[in-house]
CSV table of C-alpha atoms and ligand atoms in Angstrom, one decimal:
chain,number,residue,atom,x,y,z
A,10,MET,CA,-26.8,-15.7,-27.2
A,11,THR,CA,-25.0,-16.9,-24.2
A,12,GLN,CA,-22.1,-14.7,-23.1
A,13,ASN,CA,-19.5,-16.2,-20.9
A,14,LEU,CA,-17.2,-13.4,-20.1
A,15,LYS,CA,-14.0,-14.7,-18.6
A,16,TYR,CA,-11.2,-12.9,-20.3
A,17,THR,CA,-12.6,-9.4,-21.1
A,18,PHE,CA,-13.7,-6.5,-19.0
A,19,GLY,CA,-15.3,-3.2,-19.9
A,20,PRO,CA,-15.2,-1.3,-22.1
A,21,VAL,CA,-14.1,1.1,-19.5
A,22,PRO,CA,-13.7,4.8,-20.2
A,23,SER,CA,-10.0,5.7,-20.1
A,24,ARG,CA,-8.5,9.1,-20.6
A,25,ARG,CA,-5.7,7.6,-22.7
A,26,LEU,CA,-7.6,5.1,-24.8
A,27,GLY,CA,-11.2,6.2,-24.8
A,28,TYR,CA,-13.6,3.2,-24.3
A,29,SER,CA,-11.1,0.5,-23.8
A,30,LEU,CA,-12.1,-3.2,-23.8
A,31,GLY,CA,-9.6,-4.9,-21.5
A,32,VAL,CA,-8.4,-8.4,-22.5
A,33,ASP,CA,-6.7,-10.6,-19.9
A,34,ILE,CA,-4.6,-13.3,-21.5
A,35,ILE,CA,-2.7,-14.4,-18.4
A,36,PRO,CA,-4.0,-15.9,-15.1
A,37,MET,CA,-4.3,-13.5,-12.2
A,38,LYS,CA,-1.0,-12.0,-11.1
A,39,THR,CA,1.2,-14.2,-13.3
A,40,CYS,CA,4.2,-11.9,-13.9
A,41,ASN,CA,8.0,-11.8,-14.0
A,42,LEU,CA,8.0,-8.7,-11.8
A,43,ASN,CA,6.6,-8.1,-8.3
A,44,CYS,CA,6.3,-4.3,-8.4
A,45,VAL,CA,6.0,-2.7,-5.0
A,46,TYR,CA,3.2,-0.5,-6.3
A,47,CYS,CA,1.2,-3.3,-8.1
A,48,GLU,CA,-2.5,-2.8,-7.6
A,49,LEU,CA,-3.1,-6.5,-8.0
A,50,GLY,CA,-1.1,-7.3,-4.8
A,51,ARG,CA,2.0,-9.3,-4.6
A,52,SER,CA,2.9,-11.7,-7.5
A,53,THR,CA,1.8,-15.2,-6.5
A,54,ASP,CA,3.4,-16.7,-9.5
A,55,GLU,CA,6.6,-14.8,-10.4
A,56,THR,CA,7.7,-16.7,-13.6
A,57,MET,CA,9.7,-16.4,-16.7
A,58,THR,CA,7.9,-19.3,-18.4
A,59,LEU,CA,6.5,-18.4,-21.8
A,60,LYS,CA,3.6,-20.5,-22.8
A,61,GLU,CA,0.0,-20.4,-24.1
A,62,TYR,CA,-1.5,-19.7,-20.7
A,63,ILE,CA,-4.9,-19.1,-22.2
A,64,SER,CA,-5.6,-20.3,-25.8
A,65,ALA,CA,-5.9,-17.9,-28.7
A,66,ASP,CA,-9.3,-19.6,-29.6
A,67,ALA,CA,-10.7,-18.8,-26.2
A,68,ILE,CA,-9.6,-15.2,-26.3
A,69,VAL,CA,-10.6,-14.5,-29.9
A,70,GLU,CA,-14.0,-16.1,-29.5
A,71,GLU,CA,-14.8,-14.0,-26.4
A,72,VAL,CA,-13.6,-10.8,-28.0
A,73,GLN,CA,-15.8,-11.5,-31.0
A,74,GLN,CA,-18.8,-12.0,-28.8
A,75,VAL,CA,-18.2,-8.7,-26.9
A,76,ILE,CA,-17.7,-6.7,-30.1
A,77,ALA,CA,-20.9,-8.0,-31.5
A,78,SER,CA,-22.9,-6.9,-28.5
A,79,THR,CA,-21.2,-3.6,-27.6
A,80,SER,CA,-21.9,-0.3,-29.3
A,81,ARG,CA,-18.6,1.5,-28.6
A,82,ILE,CA,-15.1,0.2,-28.2
A,83,ASP,CA,-12.2,2.6,-29.1
A,84,TYR,CA,-9.4,0.2,-28.3
A,85,ILE,CA,-9.0,-3.5,-27.6
A,86,THR,CA,-6.3,-3.5,-24.9
A,87,PHE,CA,-4.2,-6.4,-23.8
A,88,SER,CA,-3.5,-5.7,-20.2
A,89,GLY,CA,-5.0,-6.7,-16.9
A,90,SER,CA,-3.9,-9.4,-14.5
A,91,GLY,CA,-0.3,-10.0,-15.3
A,92,GLU,CA,2.3,-9.7,-18.0
A,93,PRO,CA,0.6,-10.4,-21.3
A,94,THR,CA,3.8,-11.1,-23.3
A,95,LEU,CA,4.3,-14.3,-21.3
A,96,ASN,CA,1.5,-15.7,-23.3
A,97,THR,CA,3.1,-17.1,-26.5
A,98,ALA,CA,-0.2,-17.0,-28.4
A,99,MET,CA,-0.5,-13.2,-28.1
A,100,GLY,CA,0.8,-12.7,-31.7
A,101,GLU,CA,-1.8,-15.0,-33.1
A,102,MET,CA,-4.5,-13.3,-31.0
A,103,ILE,CA,-3.7,-9.9,-32.3
A,104,HIS,CA,-3.6,-11.1,-35.9
A,105,ARG,CA,-6.9,-12.8,-35.6
A,106,ILE,CA,-8.6,-9.9,-33.8
A,107,LYS,CA,-7.3,-7.5,-36.4
A,108,ALA,CA,-8.7,-9.7,-39.2
A,109,MET,CA,-12.2,-9.5,-37.8
A,110,THR,CA,-12.4,-5.8,-36.8
A,111,ASP,CA,-11.0,-2.3,-37.5
A,112,ILE,CA,-10.9,-1.5,-33.8
A,113,PRO,CA,-7.2,-0.8,-33.0
A,114,VAL,CA,-5.4,-3.1,-30.6
A,115,ALA,CA,-3.1,-1.7,-27.9
A,116,VAL,CA,-0.8,-3.7,-25.6
A,117,LEU,CA,0.3,-2.7,-22.2
A,118,THR,CA,3.5,-4.6,-21.2
A,119,ASN,CA,6.1,-4.3,-18.5
A,120,GLY,CA,8.6,-4.4,-21.4
A,121,THR,CA,10.9,-6.9,-19.7
A,122,LEU,CA,10.8,-9.5,-22.5
A,123,LEU,CA,11.3,-7.2,-25.5
A,124,TYR,CA,15.0,-8.4,-25.6
A,125,LEU,CA,13.5,-11.6,-27.0
A,126,PRO,CA,13.0,-11.4,-30.8
A,127,GLU,CA,10.0,-13.7,-30.7
A,128,VAL,CA,8.3,-11.4,-28.2
A,129,ARG,CA,9.0,-8.3,-30.2
A,130,GLU,CA,7.6,-10.1,-33.3
A,131,MET,CA,4.4,-10.8,-31.5
A,132,LEU,CA,3.8,-7.1,-31.0
A,133,TYR,CA,4.5,-5.9,-34.5
A,134,ALA,CA,0.8,-6.3,-35.5
A,135,ALA,CA,-0.4,-4.1,-32.6
A,136,ASP,CA,-1.6,-0.6,-33.3
A,137,LEU,CA,-0.1,0.9,-30.1
A,138,VAL,CA,2.4,-0.5,-27.6
A,139,ILE,CA,2.8,1.0,-24.1
A,140,PRO,CA,5.8,-0.5,-22.4
A,141,SER,CA,6.8,0.4,-18.8
A,142,LEU,CA,10.2,1.3,-17.6
A,143,ASP,CA,10.5,2.3,-13.9
A,144,ALA,CA,14.3,2.2,-13.4
A,145,VAL,CA,17.6,2.0,-15.3
A,146,SER,CA,20.1,1.2,-12.5
A,147,LYS,CA,20.2,-2.3,-11.2
A,148,GLN,CA,19.7,-1.4,-7.5
A,149,VAL,CA,16.6,0.8,-8.2
A,150,PHE,CA,15.1,-1.8,-10.6
A,151,LYS,CA,15.4,-4.4,-7.9
A,152,LYS,CA,13.8,-2.2,-5.3
A,153,VAL,CA,10.9,-0.9,-7.3
A,154,ASP,CA,10.0,-3.8,-9.6
A,155,ARG,CA,11.5,-6.8,-7.6
A,156,PRO,CA,12.2,-8.7,-10.8
A,157,HIS,CA,12.6,-12.4,-11.4
A,158,GLY,CA,16.2,-13.5,-10.9
A,159,HIS,CA,16.8,-14.1,-14.6
A,160,LEU,CA,16.0,-10.5,-15.7
A,161,ASP,CA,18.8,-8.0,-16.3
A,162,ILE,CA,17.9,-4.3,-16.6
A,163,ASP,CA,20.6,-3.5,-19.2
A,164,ARG,CA,19.2,-6.1,-21.5
A,165,ILE,CA,15.7,-4.9,-20.9
A,166,VAL,CA,16.5,-1.3,-21.8
A,167,GLU,CA,18.3,-2.5,-25.0
A,168,GLY,CA,15.3,-4.7,-25.8
A,169,ILE,CA,12.9,-1.7,-25.6
A,170,ILE,CA,15.3,0.4,-27.8
A,171,THR,CA,15.6,-2.4,-30.4
A,172,PHE,CA,11.8,-2.8,-30.4
A,173,SER,CA,11.3,0.9,-31.0
A,174,LYS,CA,13.6,0.8,-34.0
A,175,GLU,CA,11.8,-2.2,-35.5
A,176,TYR,CA,8.2,-1.3,-34.7
A,177,SER,CA,6.3,0.9,-37.1
A,178,GLY,CA,3.5,2.0,-34.8
A,179,PRO,CA,3.4,4.5,-31.9
A,180,ILE,CA,5.1,3.7,-28.6
A,181,TRP,CA,4.0,5.4,-25.3
A,182,LEU,CA,6.6,4.8,-22.6
A,183,GLU,CA,5.1,4.7,-19.1
A,184,ILE,CA,7.2,5.4,-16.0
A,185,LEU,CA,5.7,5.0,-12.6
A,186,PHE,CA,7.4,6.9,-9.8
A,187,VAL,CA,7.5,5.8,-6.2
A,188,LYS,CA,8.6,8.3,-3.6
A,189,GLY,CA,12.1,7.8,-2.3
A,190,ILE,CA,12.8,4.9,-4.7
A,191,ASN,CA,13.0,5.9,-8.3
A,192,ASP,CA,12.5,9.6,-8.1
A,193,THR,CA,16.1,10.6,-7.1
A,194,PRO,CA,17.8,13.1,-9.4
A,195,GLU,CA,20.3,10.4,-10.5
A,196,GLU,CA,17.6,7.8,-11.4
A,197,VAL,CA,15.5,10.5,-13.1
A,198,GLN,CA,18.5,11.5,-15.2
A,199,LEU,CA,19.1,7.8,-16.2
A,200,LEU,CA,15.5,7.5,-17.2
A,201,ILE,CA,15.6,10.6,-19.3
A,202,GLU,CA,18.6,9.3,-21.2
A,203,ALA,CA,17.0,5.9,-21.7
A,204,ALA,CA,13.7,7.6,-22.9
A,205,LYS,CA,15.7,9.6,-25.4
A,206,LYS,CA,17.2,6.4,-26.8
A,207,ILE,CA,13.9,4.7,-26.9
A,208,ASP,CA,12.5,7.7,-28.8
A,209,ALA,CA,8.9,7.1,-27.7
A,210,ASP,CA,6.1,9.1,-29.2
A,211,LEU,CA,4.9,9.9,-25.7
A,212,ILE,CA,6.3,9.5,-22.2
A,213,GLN,CA,3.6,9.0,-19.6
A,214,LEU,CA,4.5,9.8,-16.1
A,215,ASN,CA,2.6,8.2,-13.4
A,216,THR,CA,2.6,7.5,-9.6
A,217,ILE,CA,0.7,5.3,-7.2
A,218,VAL,CA,-3.0,6.1,-7.4
A,219,ARG,CA,-4.5,2.8,-6.2
A,220,PRO,CA,-3.8,0.6,-3.2
A,221,PRO,CA,-0.3,-0.8,-3.8
A,222,ALA,CA,1.1,-4.3,-3.1
A,223,GLU,CA,3.2,-2.9,-0.2
A,224,ASN,CA,1.7,-0.6,2.4
A,225,ASN,CA,4.9,1.3,3.1
A,226,VAL,CA,5.3,2.8,-0.4
A,227,GLN,CA,4.2,6.3,-1.2
A,228,PRO,CA,3.2,8.2,-4.3
A,229,LEU,CA,4.7,11.5,-5.5
A,230,SER,CA,2.7,14.6,-5.1
A,231,GLU,CA,1.3,16.3,-8.2
A,232,ALA,CA,3.9,19.1,-7.8
A,233,GLU,CA,6.7,16.6,-7.7
A,234,LEU,CA,5.5,14.7,-10.7
A,235,ASN,CA,5.0,18.0,-12.6
A,236,ALA,CA,8.6,19.0,-11.8
A,237,ILE,CA,9.9,15.7,-13.2
A,238,GLN,CA,7.7,16.2,-16.3
A,239,LYS,CA,9.5,19.5,-17.0
A,240,LEU,CA,12.9,17.7,-16.9
A,241,PHE,CA,11.6,15.1,-19.5
A,242,GLY,CA,10.4,17.8,-21.8
A,243,ASP,CA,7.6,18.2,-24.3
A,244,ARG,CA,7.0,14.6,-25.1
A,245,ALA,CA,6.2,13.8,-21.5
A,246,GLU,CA,2.9,14.2,-19.8
A,247,VAL,CA,1.6,13.5,-16.3
A,248,VAL,CA,-1.1,10.8,-16.5
A,249,ALA,CA,-1.6,10.1,-12.8
A,250,ASN,CA,-5.2,10.8,-11.8
A,251,PHE,CA,-4.7,12.9,-8.7
A,252,LYS,CA,-8.3,13.8,-8.4
A,253,ALA,CA,-9.1,10.1,-7.9
A,254,SER,CA,-6.3,9.7,-5.4
A,255,LYS,CA,-6.7,12.8,-3.3
A,256,SER,CA,-7.0,10.9,-0.1
A,257,GLN,CA,-3.9,8.9,-1.1
A,258,ALA,CA,-3.9,5.4,-2.6
A,259,LYS,CA,-3.5,3.5,0.6
A,260,GLU,CA,-6.5,5.1,2.1
A,261,GLU,CA,-8.8,3.9,-0.7
A,262,SER,CA,-11.4,1.9,1.0
A,263,HIS,CA,-12.0,-1.8,0.7
A,264,GLY,CA,-15.4,-0.9,-0.7
A,265,ASP,CA,-13.7,0.9,-3.7
A,266,ARG,CA,-11.5,-2.1,-4.4
A,267,ILE,CA,-14.5,-4.5,-4.3
A,268,TYR,CA,-16.6,-2.1,-6.5
A,269,ASP,CA,-13.7,-1.8,-9.0
A,270,LEU,CA,-13.4,-5.6,-9.3
A,271,ILE,CA,-17.1,-6.1,-9.8
A,272,MET,CA,-17.1,-3.4,-12.5
A,273,ARG,CA,-14.4,-5.4,-14.3
A,274,ARG,CA,-16.2,-8.7,-14.5
A,275,PRO,CA,-19.0,-10.6,-12.7
A,276,VAL,CA,-17.5,-12.2,-9.6
A,277,THR,CA,-18.7,-14.3,-6.7
A,278,LYS,CA,-18.2,-13.5,-3.0
A,279,ASN,CA,-15.5,-16.1,-2.7
A,280,GLU,CA,-13.6,-14.7,-5.7
A,281,LEU,CA,-13.8,-11.2,-4.2
A,282,SER,CA,-12.5,-12.5,-0.9
A,283,ALA,CA,-9.7,-14.5,-2.4
A,284,THR,CA,-8.6,-12.0,-5.0
A,285,LEU,CA,-8.6,-9.0,-2.6
A,286,ASN,CA,-7.4,-10.9,0.4
A,287,LEU,CA,-10.4,-9.7,2.5
A,288,THR,CA,-12.4,-11.7,5.0
A,289,PRO,CA,-15.8,-13.1,3.8
A,290,GLU,CA,-17.5,-10.9,6.5
A,291,LEU,CA,-15.9,-7.7,5.1
A,292,VAL,CA,-16.9,-8.6,1.6
A,293,GLU,CA,-20.5,-9.4,2.7
A,294,GLU,CA,-20.8,-6.1,4.5
A,295,HIS,CA,-19.7,-4.0,1.5
A,296,VAL,CA,-21.6,-6.0,-1.1
A,297,SER,CA,-24.8,-5.7,0.9
A,298,LYS,CA,-24.5,-1.9,1.1
A,299,MET,CA,-23.7,-1.6,-2.6
A,300,LEU,CA,-26.7,-3.8,-3.5
A,301,ALA,CA,-29.0,-1.8,-1.3
A,302,ALA,CA,-27.8,1.4,-2.9
A,303,GLY,CA,-28.2,0.0,-6.4
A,304,LYS,CA,-24.5,0.5,-7.2
A,305,ILE,CA,-24.1,-3.2,-8.2
A,306,ALA,CA,-26.5,-6.0,-9.2
A,307,ALA,CA,-26.7,-9.7,-8.3
A,308,SER,CA,-27.5,-12.4,-10.7
A,309,ASP,CA,-27.8,-16.2,-10.4
A,310,TYR,CA,-26.1,-18.3,-12.9
A,311,THR,CA,-26.0,-22.1,-12.7
A,312,GLY,CA,-26.8,-21.9,-9.0
A,313,GLU,CA,-24.1,-19.5,-8.1
A,314,LEU,CA,-24.6,-15.8,-7.2
A,315,PHE,CA,-22.5,-13.4,-9.2
A,316,TYR,CA,-22.1,-9.6,-8.5
A,317,THR,CA,-21.9,-7.4,-11.5
A,318,SER,CA,-22.4,-3.9,-12.9
A,319,PRO,CA,-26.1,-3.0,-13.0
A,320,ARG,CA,-25.5,-2.2,-16.7
A,321,LEU,CA,-24.8,-5.9,-17.4
A,322,LYS,CA,-27.6,-7.3,-15.3
A,323,ASN,CA,-30.0,-7.7,-18.2
A,324,ARG,CA,-27.5,-9.5,-20.5
A,325,PRO,CA,-28.8,-13.0,-21.2
A,326,VAL,CA,-26.2,-14.8,-19.1
A,327,ILE,CA,-23.3,-13.3,-17.1
A,328,THR,CA,-20.3,-15.0,-15.7
B,420,SF4,S1,4.5,-5.6,-14.1
B,420,SF4,FE1,2.3,-5.0,-13.8
B,420,SF4,S2,1.3,-6.9,-13.2
B,420,SF4,FE2,3.5,-7.3,-13.0
B,420,SF4,S3,3.9,-6.8,-10.8
B,420,SF4,FE3,4.4,-4.9,-12.0
B,420,SF4,S4,2.5,-3.8,-11.9
B,420,SF4,FE4,1.9,-5.9,-11.3
């Protein structure tokens, strides 16, 4: 059977979700925020437009194909290249996926649209919702998340609180700290108060562990994040993978970024170059080394060369 994988990646092992099949229901970097720490780079299309960016049919069909050919998936996770709740077909996608499998569905969202009843309603059928909240004060919200002009942080916090009262499943609140921006004692206190009102089952504390959109932003150290965790109390845990980021996120090599993208989905050299904003020569240099070392595989499909995980090389068709 032909597999044309455009919207899914993985399953990738994840500490939080086991083997998680990522589902991208939004075009690359379509978001209503432009977070300074975003590992996808700057938002090219900062938008508040809610529409069916990718159809429910396309997503459900691909998820069905992947489930049929994959032995272990612990979660089907809506996440990836932008803000998934901008896609108005997400509710239908969740319902249809749940009708065809028992695998739980998780949604990672920036939480900014939960003030809208129709967005909250789309998420009711999910088994787990992980909203983010990086700031409570207007100034810090603007600095860390650089929101679309129509977003208001008071309304966003109220939206998350309302959702947590209505939703029957577990909520894990994720807070990502950026040194010198949202880690001040005042902002931490505001976040603690907001987290109490949201009453999340878990509070996951994170920091920058991958190359951020802006070069001049810094992660917290492990000790700093642990100190903040103590202030949040028992429901909070540090999820930042400090082992992976020992050399600091911004020092992560171009090679690592290229490798990560190839592991997510088959890509061409041009796509690598455009997505990661790297010169074709640099991409060529790294890809050649990885091919020689057997870390990645290359496969021809309809006359175009795709780079992929060696594990996927023997699938009938990859794109
Ligand atoms: S919400 Fe997510 S996708 Fe959007 S800019 Fe922030 S980190 Fe990037």
